[in-house]
Coordinates of C-alpha atoms and ligand atoms in Angstrom, one line a residue:
M532 CA -12.4 -8.4 20.3
N533 CA -13.8 -11.6 21.8
T534 CA -17.0 -11.6 19.9
P535 CA -17.1 -14.5 17.5
V536 CA -17.2 -13.3 13.9
R537 CA -18.6 -15.2 11.0
I538 CA -15.8 -15.8 8.5
G539 CA -16.8 -16.0 4.9
A540 CA -15.8 -19.2 3.2
Y541 CA -14.9 -17.0 0.2
A542 CA -12.2 -15.0 2.0
L543 CA -10.9 -18.1 3.7
G544 CA -10.7 -19.9 0.4
L545 CA -8.8 -17.1 -1.2
A546 CA -6.3 -17.0 1.7
V547 CA -5.7 -20.7 1.3
V548 CA -5.3 -20.4 -2.4
F549 CA -2.9 -17.6 -2.2
G550 CA -1.1 -19.0 0.7
G551 CA -0.3 -22.1 -1.2
A552 CA 0.2 -20.7 -4.7
L553 CA 2.6 -17.8 -4.2
G554 CA 6.3 -17.8 -4.4
A555 CA 8.7 -14.9 -4.1
G556 CA 9.3 -13.1 -7.3
R557 CA 12.7 -11.9 -6.5
A558 CA 16.1 -12.8 -7.8
V559 CA 19.1 -12.2 -5.6
G560 CA 21.7 -10.0 -7.2
P561 CA 22.9 -6.5 -7.7
A562 CA 21.7 -6.0 -11.2
A563 CA 18.5 -3.9 -11.1
A564 CA 18.7 -0.2 -10.8
P565 CA 16.5 1.6 -8.3
P566 CA 13.3 3.1 -9.7
A567 CA 13.9 6.4 -11.3
E568 CA 11.5 9.1 -10.1
T569 CA 10.6 11.9 -12.5
A570 CA 8.9 15.1 -12.0
H571 CA 6.6 14.3 -14.9
P572 CA 3.1 14.8 -13.7
A573 CA 0.6 11.9 -14.2
H574 CA -1.8 13.8 -16.3
A575 CA -5.0 12.7 -18.2
A576 CA -6.7 10.7 -15.4
P577 CA -9.5 9.0 -17.2
T578 CA -13.1 9.1 -16.3
G579 CA -13.8 6.9 -13.4
S580 CA -10.4 7.1 -11.8
P581 CA -10.1 8.4 -8.2
D582 CA -8.7 11.6 -9.5
A583 CA -11.5 12.3 -11.9
G584 CA -13.8 13.7 -9.3
H585 CA -11.4 16.1 -7.7
G586 CA -12.5 19.1 -9.6
G587 CA -15.6 19.4 -7.4
H588 CA -13.7 19.0 -4.2
G589 CA -12.6 22.2 -2.7
D590 CA -10.6 20.4 0.0
T591 CA -7.6 19.6 -2.1
G592 CA -7.3 23.0 -3.5
A593 CA -5.2 21.6 -6.3
E594 CA -5.8 21.7 -10.0
Q595 CA -5.8 18.6 -12.1
G596 CA -2.3 18.0 -13.5
D597 CA -0.2 19.7 -10.9
G598 CA 2.0 17.8 -8.5
A599 CA -0.5 17.7 -5.6
A600 CA -3.4 16.4 -7.6
S601 CA -1.3 13.6 -9.2
V602 CA -0.2 11.8 -6.1
P603 CA -0.8 8.2 -7.0
P604 CA -3.4 6.1 -5.0
G605 CA -2.3 4.0 -2.1
L606 CA 0.4 6.2 -0.7
Q607 CA -1.7 7.8 2.0
I608 CA -3.5 6.4 5.0
S609 CA -5.9 9.3 4.9
Q610 CA -7.2 11.2 1.9
D611 CA -10.1 13.6 1.2
G612 CA -11.4 13.1 4.7
Y613 CA -11.4 9.3 4.6
T614 CA -9.0 7.4 6.9
L615 CA -8.1 3.7 7.0
V616 CA -8.0 2.6 10.7
P617 CA -6.7 -0.9 11.3
E618 CA -7.3 -2.3 14.9
T619 CA -4.2 -4.5 14.5
T620 CA -1.0 -3.7 12.9
V621 CA 1.4 -6.2 14.5
F622 CA 1.2 -9.9 13.5
T623 CA 3.0 -13.1 14.3
P624 CA 4.5 -14.6 11.1
G625 CA 2.7 -17.7 9.8
E626 CA -0.2 -17.2 12.3
E627 CA -3.7 -16.5 11.0
T628 CA -5.1 -13.5 12.7
E629 CA -8.3 -11.6 12.5
L630 CA -7.7 -8.1 11.3
R631 CA -10.6 -5.7 11.9
F632 CA -10.6 -2.2 10.5
T633 CA -12.8 0.7 9.7
V634 CA -12.7 3.5 7.2
T635 CA -13.7 6.7 8.8
G636 CA -15.4 9.4 6.8
P637 CA -15.2 13.2 6.9
D638 CA -17.4 13.2 10.0
G639 CA -15.0 11.0 11.9
R640 CA -17.4 8.1 12.0
P641 CA -17.0 4.7 10.3
V642 CA -18.3 4.6 6.8
T643 CA -21.1 2.1 6.4
A644 CA -22.4 2.8 2.9
Y645 CA -20.2 1.8 0.0
Q646 CA -20.6 1.5 -3.8
T647 CA -20.0 -1.9 -5.3
Q648 CA -17.0 -2.0 -7.6
H649 CA -15.9 -5.1 -9.4
E650 CA -18.7 -7.0 -7.6
K651 CA -17.4 -6.0 -4.1
K652 CA -17.8 -3.1 -1.7
L653 CA -14.2 -3.2 -0.6
H654 CA -11.1 -4.9 -2.0
F655 CA -8.3 -5.5 0.4
I656 CA -4.8 -6.1 -0.9
V657 CA -1.9 -7.0 1.3
V658 CA 1.7 -7.1 0.0
S659 CA 5.0 -7.4 1.6
R660 CA 6.9 -4.2 1.2
D661 CA 9.5 -6.0 -0.9
L662 CA 6.6 -7.0 -3.2
G663 CA 7.4 -10.7 -3.0
E664 CA 4.1 -11.6 -1.3
F665 CA 0.6 -10.7 -2.4
R666 CA -2.9 -11.3 -1.1
H667 CA -6.2 -10.1 -2.6
L668 CA -8.9 -10.5 0.0
H669 CA -12.5 -9.5 0.5
P670 CA -13.3 -8.7 4.1
E671 CA -16.6 -9.4 5.7
E672 CA -18.8 -6.6 7.1
A673 CA -19.0 -7.2 10.8
G674 CA -21.5 -4.4 11.5
N675 CA -21.3 -0.7 12.3
G676 CA -18.7 -0.1 9.6
V677 CA -16.3 -2.7 10.9
W678 CA -14.6 -4.9 8.4
S679 CA -13.1 -8.3 9.3
V680 CA -10.7 -10.5 7.5
R681 CA -8.5 -13.5 8.4
L682 CA -4.9 -12.7 7.5
T683 CA -1.7 -14.5 7.6
L684 CA 1.6 -12.7 7.1
P685 CA 3.9 -15.5 6.0
E686 CA 7.2 -14.1 7.1
A687 CA 8.8 -11.4 9.3
G688 CA 8.9 -8.0 7.8
A689 CA 6.9 -5.0 6.8
Y690 CA 3.7 -5.2 4.8
R691 CA 1.3 -2.8 3.3
A692 CA -2.5 -3.2 3.3
F693 CA -4.6 -1.3 0.7
A694 CA -8.4 -0.7 1.0
D695 CA -9.8 -0.1 -2.4
F696 CA -13.4 1.2 -2.2
A697 CA -15.8 4.0 -3.1
P698 CA -18.0 5.5 -0.4
E699 CA -21.6 6.0 -1.3
G700 CA -21.8 9.4 -2.9
G701 CA -18.0 9.8 -3.1
H702 CA -15.3 8.9 -5.6
P703 CA -13.1 5.8 -5.5
L704 CA -10.2 5.8 -3.1
T705 CA -7.3 3.5 -2.3
L706 CA -5.9 4.0 1.2
G707 CA -2.8 2.2 2.5
A708 CA -1.6 1.3 6.0
D709 CA 1.5 -0.5 7.1
L710 CA 1.4 -3.8 8.9
R711 CA 4.3 -5.6 10.6
A712 CA 5.3 -9.2 11.4
G713 CA 8.0 -9.6 14.0
G714 CA 11.0 -11.9 13.9
D715 CA 14.2 -12.2 11.9
Y716 CA 13.8 -10.3 8.7
K717 CA 15.7 -11.3 5.7
P718 CA 15.8 -8.6 3.0
S719 CA 15.4 -9.9 -0.5
G720 CA 17.5 -8.8 -3.5
P721 CA 16.4 -6.3 -6.1
L722 CA 13.6 -7.1 -8.4
E723 CA 14.5 -8.5 -11.8
P724 CA 12.2 -7.9 -14.9
R725 CA 10.1 -11.0 -15.5
R726 CA 7.3 -11.2 -18.1
T727 CA 6.4 -14.9 -17.8
A728 CA 4.8 -16.4 -14.7
K729 CA 4.2 -20.0 -13.9
V730 CA 1.6 -21.1 -11.3
D731 CA 0.1 -24.5 -10.8
G732 CA 0.9 -25.7 -14.3
Y733 CA -0.3 -22.5 -15.9
T734 CA 2.0 -20.2 -17.8
V735 CA 1.0 -16.5 -18.2
D736 CA 2.9 -14.2 -20.6
L737 CA 2.7 -10.5 -20.3
A738 CA 2.8 -8.3 -23.4
G739 CA 2.8 -4.5 -23.7
D740 CA 4.7 -1.8 -21.8
L741 CA 3.9 0.5 -18.9
V742 CA 4.3 4.0 -20.1
P743 CA 5.1 6.7 -17.5
G744 CA 2.4 9.3 -17.1
R745 CA -0.3 7.7 -19.2
S746 CA -2.6 4.8 -19.5
S747 CA -1.2 1.9 -21.5
R748 CA -2.4 -1.5 -22.7
V749 CA -1.0 -4.7 -21.2
T750 CA -2.2 -8.1 -22.3
L751 CA -1.8 -11.3 -20.3
K752 CA -2.0 -14.6 -22.1
V753 CA -2.9 -17.7 -20.1
S754 CA -1.9 -21.2 -21.3
K755 CA -1.8 -24.6 -19.6
D756 CA 0.4 -27.5 -20.7
G757 CA 1.4 -25.5 -23.8
K758 CA -2.2 -24.9 -24.9
P759 CA -4.0 -21.6 -24.8
V760 CA -6.7 -21.4 -22.1
T761 CA -9.9 -20.2 -23.8
D762 CA -12.4 -20.9 -21.1
L763 CA -11.3 -18.5 -18.3
Q764 CA -14.1 -17.9 -15.8
P765 CA -15.4 -14.5 -14.8
Y766 CA -13.8 -13.2 -11.6
L767 CA -14.8 -9.9 -10.1
G768 CA -16.7 -8.9 -13.3
A769 CA -13.9 -9.6 -15.7
Y770 CA -11.7 -12.4 -16.9
G771 CA -9.0 -11.4 -14.5
H772 CA -8.2 -8.8 -11.9
L773 CA -4.9 -7.0 -12.1
V774 CA -3.2 -5.1 -9.3
A775 CA 0.0 -3.1 -10.2
L776 CA 2.3 -1.5 -7.6
R777 CA 5.4 0.6 -7.9
D778 CA 8.6 -0.8 -6.4
G779 CA 10.1 1.6 -3.9
D780 CA 7.0 3.2 -2.4
L781 CA 4.1 0.9 -3.3
A782 CA 2.1 3.4 -5.3
Y783 CA -1.1 1.6 -6.4
L784 CA -1.9 2.1 -10.1
H785 CA -5.2 2.7 -11.7
V786 CA -6.0 -0.4 -13.7
H787 CA -9.1 -1.0 -15.8
P788 CA -10.0 -4.2 -17.5
D789 CA -10.8 -4.0 -21.2
G790 CA -14.3 -5.4 -21.7
E791 CA -16.2 -7.7 -19.5
P792 CA -17.8 -11.2 -19.7
G793 CA -21.0 -11.2 -21.7
D794 CA -20.4 -8.0 -23.6
G795 CA -20.2 -9.8 -26.9
R796 CA -16.7 -8.8 -27.7
T797 CA -14.5 -9.9 -24.8
P798 CA -13.1 -13.4 -25.2
S799 CA -12.7 -15.8 -22.2
G800 CA -9.0 -16.1 -23.0
P801 CA -6.4 -16.9 -23.7
E802 CA -5.7 -13.1 -23.6
V803 CA -6.9 -10.7 -20.9
T804 CA -6.4 -7.0 -21.6
F805 CA -6.0 -4.2 -19.1
Y806 CA -5.2 -0.5 -19.2
A807 CA -2.8 0.5 -16.5
E808 CA -1.4 4.0 -15.5
A809 CA 2.2 4.0 -14.4
P810 CA 2.7 7.3 -12.6
S811 CA 6.4 7.5 -13.4
R812 CA 9.5 5.6 -14.6
G813 CA 10.5 2.8 -12.4
T814 CA 10.0 -0.8 -11.6
Y815 CA 6.5 -2.2 -11.2
R816 CA 5.0 -5.5 -9.9
L817 CA 1.9 -6.8 -11.5
F818 CA -0.3 -9.4 -10.0
L819 CA -3.0 -11.1 -12.1
D820 CA -5.8 -13.0 -10.4
F821 CA -7.5 -15.3 -12.9
K822 CA -10.1 -18.0 -12.4
H823 CA -10.1 -21.4 -14.2
G824 CA -11.4 -24.8 -13.2
G825 CA -13.2 -23.1 -10.3
E826 CA -10.1 -21.8 -8.7
V827 CA -8.5 -18.4 -8.5
R828 CA -4.8 -18.2 -9.0
T829 CA -2.3 -15.4 -9.1
A830 CA 0.4 -14.8 -11.7
D831 CA 3.0 -12.2 -10.9
F832 CA 5.3 -10.1 -13.1
T833 CA 8.0 -7.4 -12.8
V834 CA 8.3 -4.8 -15.5
R835 CA 10.2 -1.6 -15.9
A836 CA 8.5 1.6 -17.2
G837 CA 10.3 4.3 -19.1
D838 CA 13.4 2.5 -20.2
V839 CA 12.4 3.3 -23.7
P840 CA 11.1 6.9 -24.0
A841 CA 7.6 7.2 -25.5
P842 CA 7.6 9.1 -28.8
S843 CA 6.3 12.3 -27.4
E844 CA 8.7 12.2 -24.5
A845 CA 11.9 11.6 -26.5
P846 CA 14.0 14.7 -26.1
T847 CA 14.4 16.3 -29.6
G848 CA 17.9 16.5 -31.0
T849 CA 19.3 14.0 -28.5
P850 CA 20.6 10.9 -30.0
E851 CA 19.3 7.5 -28.8
P852 CA 21.5 6.1 -26.1
P853 CA 23.4 3.0 -27.3
E854 CA 21.9 -0.4 -26.5
S855 CA 23.5 -1.4 -23.3
G856 CA 22.7 -4.5 -21.5
A857 CA 19.9 -6.8 -20.6
E858 CA 17.2 -4.3 -19.8
H859 CA 16.9 -3.2 -23.4
A860 CA 17.2 -6.6 -24.7
D861 CA 14.4 -7.7 -22.5
D862 CA 12.1 -5.0 -23.7
H863 CA 12.3 -6.3 -27.2
S864 CA 12.0 -9.9 -26.4
H865 CA 8.2 -10.2 -26.5
Ligands
LIG1148 CU1 -11.1 -7.6 -4.7

């Protein structure tokens, strides 16, 4: 642990950016309902998703589409023989700490060969369990399968770290591990839907709905000082990187950008489009990293999925429930 480790300026820069730019996205109040879980299986995993390769893996013993195969990513610290092993899980709030970790493979040894996804071998997301804080980091390889990243947990409380990667020869996985920061913990109120984010003079508006159990299109429009931003810069192989998490258990959604820089059809703003798979009804937090003027910033949103039934899911013969309250009004406001 005393060995000096080279710290990438990139990861440090991100930590500084996020540390300064992020605020809590929570309103205090009793209004929001808890996320509603449904038994509806998350079917139709698209090609390239972590579930897509399970057909050839005898270890799960589960068919695509049943409950076992549709467990969303990020909920497990170990899956398909791969395990996330952090060396440190307890932090002091506000104190930058080196976090070293490994991913061990089916043979029990640290994985050293990874596929590159979105320009990186491993994406490391850290959120507070109340989803008010978000960090998107890129740890450095410290040798022998050890990853190292400087991390500051800003306040006391429980956090979750996600390692998003694909081992060489394997399929993509997202493993999650809990981290803790000691001290007085102040629980925040329930999440309120919010489709407009403001960060450093930028305004980002979210359009589109998350639909339980399927992939759906969401578009984020970036403007600054009231004018659309049309010269977004590529970041991680796209004009933005979106992470979506379910409130209540921090399930990590499959999200795919629509198009990429230089493909001749994807504009560099003001709109960035993604396809996201919400596994169920409930409340979700979306975090968009976008790059402009050489700096990466994060815009955060809160949306509810499933308040308005999708056409094929609407129970036949049942009348529409009456419009009641702000949640419905909000759904139609964009
Ligand atoms: Cu990343």
